[in-house]
């Protein structure tokens, strides 16, 4: 089970498969490194709460889901259950849920899992956030490695049930490159959702 959650009235949560660049993104957004609580280096099993600021707000990096080397199936299922429960329990306080994906491989992974007749984790998470009424933003990371940018992003929209072209969905689809420090599209999407939630007081966290 997850440890105690800091008592903050508003938060943005981050979910995604392992290795999509989530910790790189957290560092870029917050200027802080996470502390790794997992026993295995690099594998986080507890949420990382970035609650350094004095405002009643935090960013929360939830553990990576999907395949992780050295983590067995049962443990992975448990992590996913914990993530779902955390988001459900805190839905009222979550201003936005950021689903981080790897722009180069996301569509391929979704399609592979669809063929297995199961709902791919990424798609499931996206709908799950929407069902809870939490604005979902897909941070499509590693775009520096993607050549056919528009085509890739349109395919991703299609898999998420959003009509292409992707440019219609800038509040939802945010192409970024965390490693290059290019996260403006994500910040813009979050600014939109903060504003919609009448939380302009928190815009400084995403400018
Ligand atoms: P996490 O497991 O999701 O927390 O992923 P990490 O932040 O540890 O990143 C996984 C790998 O992807 C590392 O080698 C990063 O340097 C790399 N990475 C992260 N963001 C980007 C990006 O925007 N572009 C590229 N090309 N690599 C990235």
Tab-separated table of C-alpha atoms and ligand atoms in Angstrom:
chain	number	residue	atom	x	y	z
A	1	UNK	CA	0.000	0.000	0.000
A	2	UNK	CA	0.984	3.583	-0.563
A	3	UNK	CA	2.363	5.607	2.304
A	4	UNK	CA	0.785	8.709	3.795
A	5	UNK	CA	-0.216	11.388	1.325
A	6	UNK	CA	0.847	14.952	2.223
A	7	UNK	CA	-2.211	17.002	3.037
A	8	UNK	CA	-2.432	19.217	-0.045
A	9	UNK	CA	-5.697	20.484	-1.469
A	10	UNK	CA	-4.729	20.409	-5.138
A	11	UNK	CA	-2.450	18.219	-7.169
A	12	UNK	CA	-1.482	17.037	-10.612
A	13	UNK	CA	-0.716	13.320	-10.914
A	14	UNK	CA	1.593	11.661	-13.419
A	15	UNK	CA	1.158	8.102	-14.642
A	16	UNK	CA	2.902	6.098	-17.315
A	17	UNK	CA	4.791	2.968	-18.182
A	18	UNK	CA	8.327	2.552	-16.953
A	19	UNK	CA	11.024	4.171	-19.021
A	20	UNK	CA	8.827	6.696	-20.833
A	21	UNK	CA	10.833	9.511	-19.239
A	22	UNK	CA	8.537	10.344	-16.345
A	23	UNK	CA	11.298	11.118	-13.856
A	24	UNK	CA	13.094	13.257	-16.421
A	25	UNK	CA	9.850	15.158	-16.890
A	26	UNK	CA	9.277	15.595	-13.145
A	27	UNK	CA	12.757	17.047	-12.775
A	28	UNK	CA	12.154	19.410	-15.668
A	29	UNK	CA	8.828	20.625	-14.259
A	30	UNK	CA	9.790	20.903	-10.619
A	31	UNK	CA	13.528	21.476	-10.635
A	32	UNK	CA	13.764	18.705	-8.068
A	33	UNK	CA	15.030	15.153	-8.206
A	34	UNK	CA	12.880	12.433	-6.850
A	35	UNK	CA	14.040	10.306	-4.009
A	36	UNK	CA	13.792	6.664	-4.954
A	37	UNK	CA	11.931	4.684	-2.347
A	38	UNK	CA	11.892	1.407	-4.287
A	39	UNK	CA	14.273	-1.314	-3.221
A	40	UNK	CA	15.490	-1.731	-6.776
A	41	UNK	CA	17.241	1.381	-8.072
A	42	UNK	CA	15.182	3.199	-10.659
A	43	UNK	CA	11.963	1.355	-9.900
A	44	UNK	CA	9.615	3.498	-7.849
A	45	UNK	CA	6.822	1.714	-6.051
A	46	UNK	CA	5.558	4.547	-3.922
A	47	UNK	CA	4.216	7.894	-5.113
A	48	UNK	CA	6.749	10.699	-5.125
A	49	UNK	CA	5.117	13.852	-3.834
A	50	UNK	CA	6.764	17.075	-4.953
A	51	UNK	CA	5.415	19.291	-2.228
A	52	UNK	CA	8.360	21.642	-1.826
A	53	UNK	CA	6.358	24.844	-2.357
A	54	UNK	CA	4.382	26.570	0.373
A	55	UNK	CA	1.215	26.666	-1.715
A	56	UNK	CA	-1.530	24.139	-1.091
A	57	UNK	CA	-0.464	22.197	-4.195
A	58	UNK	CA	1.825	19.357	-5.302
A	59	UNK	CA	2.881	17.290	-8.260
A	60	UNK	CA	2.657	13.550	-7.642
A	61	UNK	CA	4.681	11.040	-9.626
A	62	UNK	CA	2.856	7.725	-9.368
A	63	UNK	CA	4.789	4.474	-9.866
A	64	UNK	CA	5.412	3.224	-13.389
A	65	UNK	CA	3.098	0.483	-14.619
A	66	UNK	CA	3.421	-2.208	-17.267
A	67	UNK	CA	6.454	-4.340	-17.815
A	68	UNK	CA	9.416	-3.822	-15.497
A	69	UNK	CA	12.362	-6.145	-15.475
A	70	UNK	CA	12.707	-7.880	-12.148
A	71	UNK	CA	9.148	-7.136	-11.039
A	72	UNK	CA	6.768	-10.067	-11.166
A	73	UNK	CA	3.259	-10.085	-12.576
A	74	UNK	CA	1.500	-10.089	-9.203
A	75	UNK	CA	3.518	-7.136	-7.965
A	76	UNK	CA	2.759	-5.236	-11.176
A	77	UNK	CA	-0.967	-5.844	-10.749
A	78	UNK	CA	-0.698	-4.623	-7.162
A	79	UNK	CA	1.017	-1.420	-8.282
A	80	UNK	CA	-1.749	-0.794	-10.806
A	81	UNK	CA	-4.427	-1.407	-8.182
A	82	UNK	CA	-2.666	1.045	-5.848
A	83	UNK	CA	-2.531	3.675	-8.592
A	84	UNK	CA	-6.233	3.277	-9.367
A	85	UNK	CA	-7.143	3.521	-5.695
A	86	UNK	CA	-4.971	6.582	-5.135
A	87	UNK	CA	-6.569	8.412	-8.048
A	88	UNK	CA	-10.102	7.433	-6.983
A	89	UNK	CA	-9.537	8.460	-3.373
A	90	UNK	CA	-8.123	11.849	-4.364
A	91	UNK	CA	-10.180	12.592	-7.477
A	92	UNK	CA	-11.734	15.719	-5.930
A	93	UNK	CA	-8.314	17.241	-5.409
A	94	UNK	CA	-6.698	16.231	-8.695
A	95	UNK	CA	-6.707	19.137	-11.147
A	96	UNK	CA	-5.317	17.074	-14.019
A	97	UNK	CA	-3.896	13.625	-14.712
A	98	UNK	CA	-0.883	13.481	-16.998
A	99	UNK	CA	-0.416	10.226	-18.872
A	100	UNK	CA	3.186	10.114	-20.069
A	101	UNK	CA	3.863	7.988	-23.154
A	102	UNK	CA	6.854	7.398	-25.420
A	103	UNK	CA	6.031	9.073	-28.733
A	104	UNK	CA	8.144	6.639	-30.650
A	105	UNK	CA	6.564	3.414	-29.386
A	106	UNK	CA	3.161	4.281	-27.857
A	107	UNK	CA	0.989	3.393	-30.849
A	108	UNK	CA	2.865	0.169	-31.475
A	109	UNK	CA	2.492	-0.895	-27.839
A	110	UNK	CA	-1.211	-0.043	-27.805
A	111	UNK	CA	-1.804	-2.033	-30.995
A	112	UNK	CA	0.159	-5.021	-29.754
A	113	UNK	CA	-1.898	-5.206	-26.593
A	114	UNK	CA	-5.171	-4.656	-28.405
A	115	UNK	CA	-4.428	-7.806	-30.383
A	116	UNK	CA	-4.159	-9.697	-27.089
A	117	UNK	CA	-7.826	-8.763	-26.569
A	118	UNK	CA	-7.148	-6.725	-23.486
A	119	UNK	CA	-7.455	-2.992	-23.102
A	120	UNK	CA	-3.929	-1.577	-23.222
A	121	UNK	CA	-2.856	0.021	-19.926
A	122	UNK	CA	-2.336	3.438	-21.473
A	123	UNK	CA	-5.757	3.564	-23.088
A	124	UNK	CA	-7.339	2.206	-19.918
A	125	UNK	CA	-5.692	4.914	-17.794
A	126	UNK	CA	-6.827	7.608	-20.192
A	127	UNK	CA	-10.478	6.515	-19.994
A	128	UNK	CA	-10.236	5.926	-16.275
A	129	UNK	CA	-9.205	9.558	-15.672
A	130	UNK	CA	-12.010	10.770	-17.915
A	131	UNK	CA	-14.579	8.616	-16.125
A	132	UNK	CA	-13.613	10.196	-12.829
A	133	UNK	CA	-14.011	13.643	-14.384
A	134	UNK	CA	-10.289	14.358	-14.153
A	135	UNK	CA	-8.939	16.250	-17.176
A	136	UNK	CA	-6.447	13.928	-18.863
A	137	UNK	CA	-3.390	15.240	-20.659
A	138	UNK	CA	-1.265	12.858	-22.700
A	139	UNK	CA	2.358	14.015	-22.553
A	140	UNK	CA	3.833	12.466	-25.680
A	141	UNK	CA	7.495	12.375	-24.726
A	142	UNK	CA	10.722	11.745	-26.674
A	143	UNK	CA	9.395	13.635	-29.688
A	144	UNK	CA	13.017	14.442	-30.548
A	145	UNK	CA	13.259	10.840	-31.755
A	146	UNK	CA	10.112	11.005	-33.916
A	147	UNK	CA	10.382	11.937	-37.607
A	148	UNK	CA	6.781	11.642	-38.821
A	149	UNK	CA	5.441	13.836	-36.039
A	150	UNK	CA	1.949	14.702	-37.314
A	151	UNK	CA	1.270	11.176	-38.510
A	152	UNK	CA	2.329	9.665	-35.183
A	153	UNK	CA	0.261	12.092	-33.149
A	154	UNK	CA	-2.794	11.537	-35.361
A	155	UNK	CA	-2.483	7.777	-34.910
A	156	UNK	CA	-2.272	8.215	-31.166
A	157	UNK	CA	-5.422	10.385	-31.200
A	158	UNK	CA	-7.181	7.676	-33.161
A	159	UNK	CA	-6.249	5.008	-30.599
A	160	UNK	CA	-7.528	7.193	-27.764
A	161	UNK	CA	-10.844	7.836	-29.492
A	162	UNK	CA	-10.053	11.447	-30.370
A	163	UNK	CA	-10.741	12.547	-33.935
A	164	UNK	CA	-7.579	13.606	-35.769
A	165	UNK	CA	-5.994	15.994	-36.535
A	166	UNK	CA	-4.172	16.157	-33.207
A	167	UNK	CA	-3.947	19.953	-33.432
A	168	UNK	CA	-7.616	20.048	-32.386
A	169	UNK	CA	-6.654	18.549	-29.031
A	170	UNK	CA	-3.896	20.748	-27.669
A	171	UNK	CA	-5.492	20.633	-24.187
A	172	UNK	CA	-5.182	16.853	-24.289
A	173	UNK	CA	-2.273	15.918	-26.561
A	174	UNK	CA	1.023	17.548	-25.610
A	175	UNK	CA	4.109	16.611	-27.658
A	176	UNK	CA	7.230	17.188	-25.555
A	177	UNK	CA	10.864	16.282	-25.148
A	178	UNK	CA	11.633	16.225	-21.443
A	179	UNK	CA	15.291	15.479	-21.979
A	180	UNK	CA	15.693	18.509	-24.215
A	181	UNK	CA	13.799	20.673	-21.756
A	182	UNK	CA	10.980	21.188	-24.219
A	183	UNK	CA	7.811	20.787	-22.165
A	184	UNK	CA	5.937	23.930	-23.151
A	185	UNK	CA	3.018	22.075	-24.786
A	186	UNK	CA	2.357	20.261	-21.523
A	187	UNK	CA	2.562	23.430	-19.453
A	188	UNK	CA	0.147	25.120	-21.829
A	189	UNK	CA	-2.337	22.259	-21.524
A	190	UNK	CA	-2.059	22.352	-17.721
A	191	UNK	CA	-2.517	26.132	-17.677
A	192	UNK	CA	-5.733	25.607	-19.596
A	193	UNK	CA	-7.038	23.085	-17.065
A	194	UNK	CA	-5.962	25.154	-14.045
A	195	UNK	CA	-7.797	28.120	-15.525
A	196	UNK	CA	-10.910	26.037	-16.199
A	197	UNK	CA	-10.803	24.850	-12.591
A	198	UNK	CA	-10.608	28.516	-11.484
A	199	UNK	CA	-7.152	27.960	-10.046
A	200	UNK	CA	-5.252	30.782	-11.715
A	201	UNK	CA	-3.455	31.146	-8.378
A	202	UNK	CA	-1.498	27.992	-9.265
A	203	UNK	CA	-0.468	29.015	-12.786
A	204	UNK	CA	3.025	29.806	-11.570
A	205	UNK	CA	3.715	26.081	-11.287
A	206	UNK	CA	3.202	25.630	-15.016
A	207	UNK	CA	4.749	28.734	-16.534
B	1	LIG	P1	10.944	6.775	-16.198
B	1	LIG	O1	11.206	5.322	-15.963
B	1	LIG	O2	9.662	6.962	-16.922
B	1	LIG	O3	11.039	7.610	-14.969
B	1	LIG	O4	12.064	7.250	-17.251
B	1	LIG	P2	13.395	8.121	-17.072
B	1	LIG	O5	13.087	9.542	-16.803
B	1	LIG	O6	14.299	7.424	-16.153
B	1	LIG	O7	13.944	8.048	-18.569
B	1	LIG	C1	14.158	6.819	-19.242
B	1	LIG	C2	15.154	7.038	-20.366
B	1	LIG	O8	14.572	7.872	-21.375
B	1	LIG	C3	16.424	7.748	-19.920
B	1	LIG	O9	17.508	7.193	-20.612
B	1	LIG	C4	16.192	9.198	-20.343
B	1	LIG	O10	17.378	9.903	-20.582
B	1	LIG	C5	15.398	9.000	-21.615
B	1	LIG	N1	14.555	10.169	-21.953
B	1	LIG	C6	13.744	10.861	-21.120
B	1	LIG	N2	13.134	11.873	-21.785
B	1	LIG	C7	13.586	11.819	-23.070
B	1	LIG	C8	13.333	12.605	-24.243
B	1	LIG	O11	12.578	13.580	-24.239
B	1	LIG	N3	13.983	12.223	-25.374
B	1	LIG	C9	14.837	11.157	-25.417
B	1	LIG	N4	15.407	10.887	-26.593
B	1	LIG	N5	15.095	10.414	-24.339
B	1	LIG	C10	14.479	10.724	-23.176
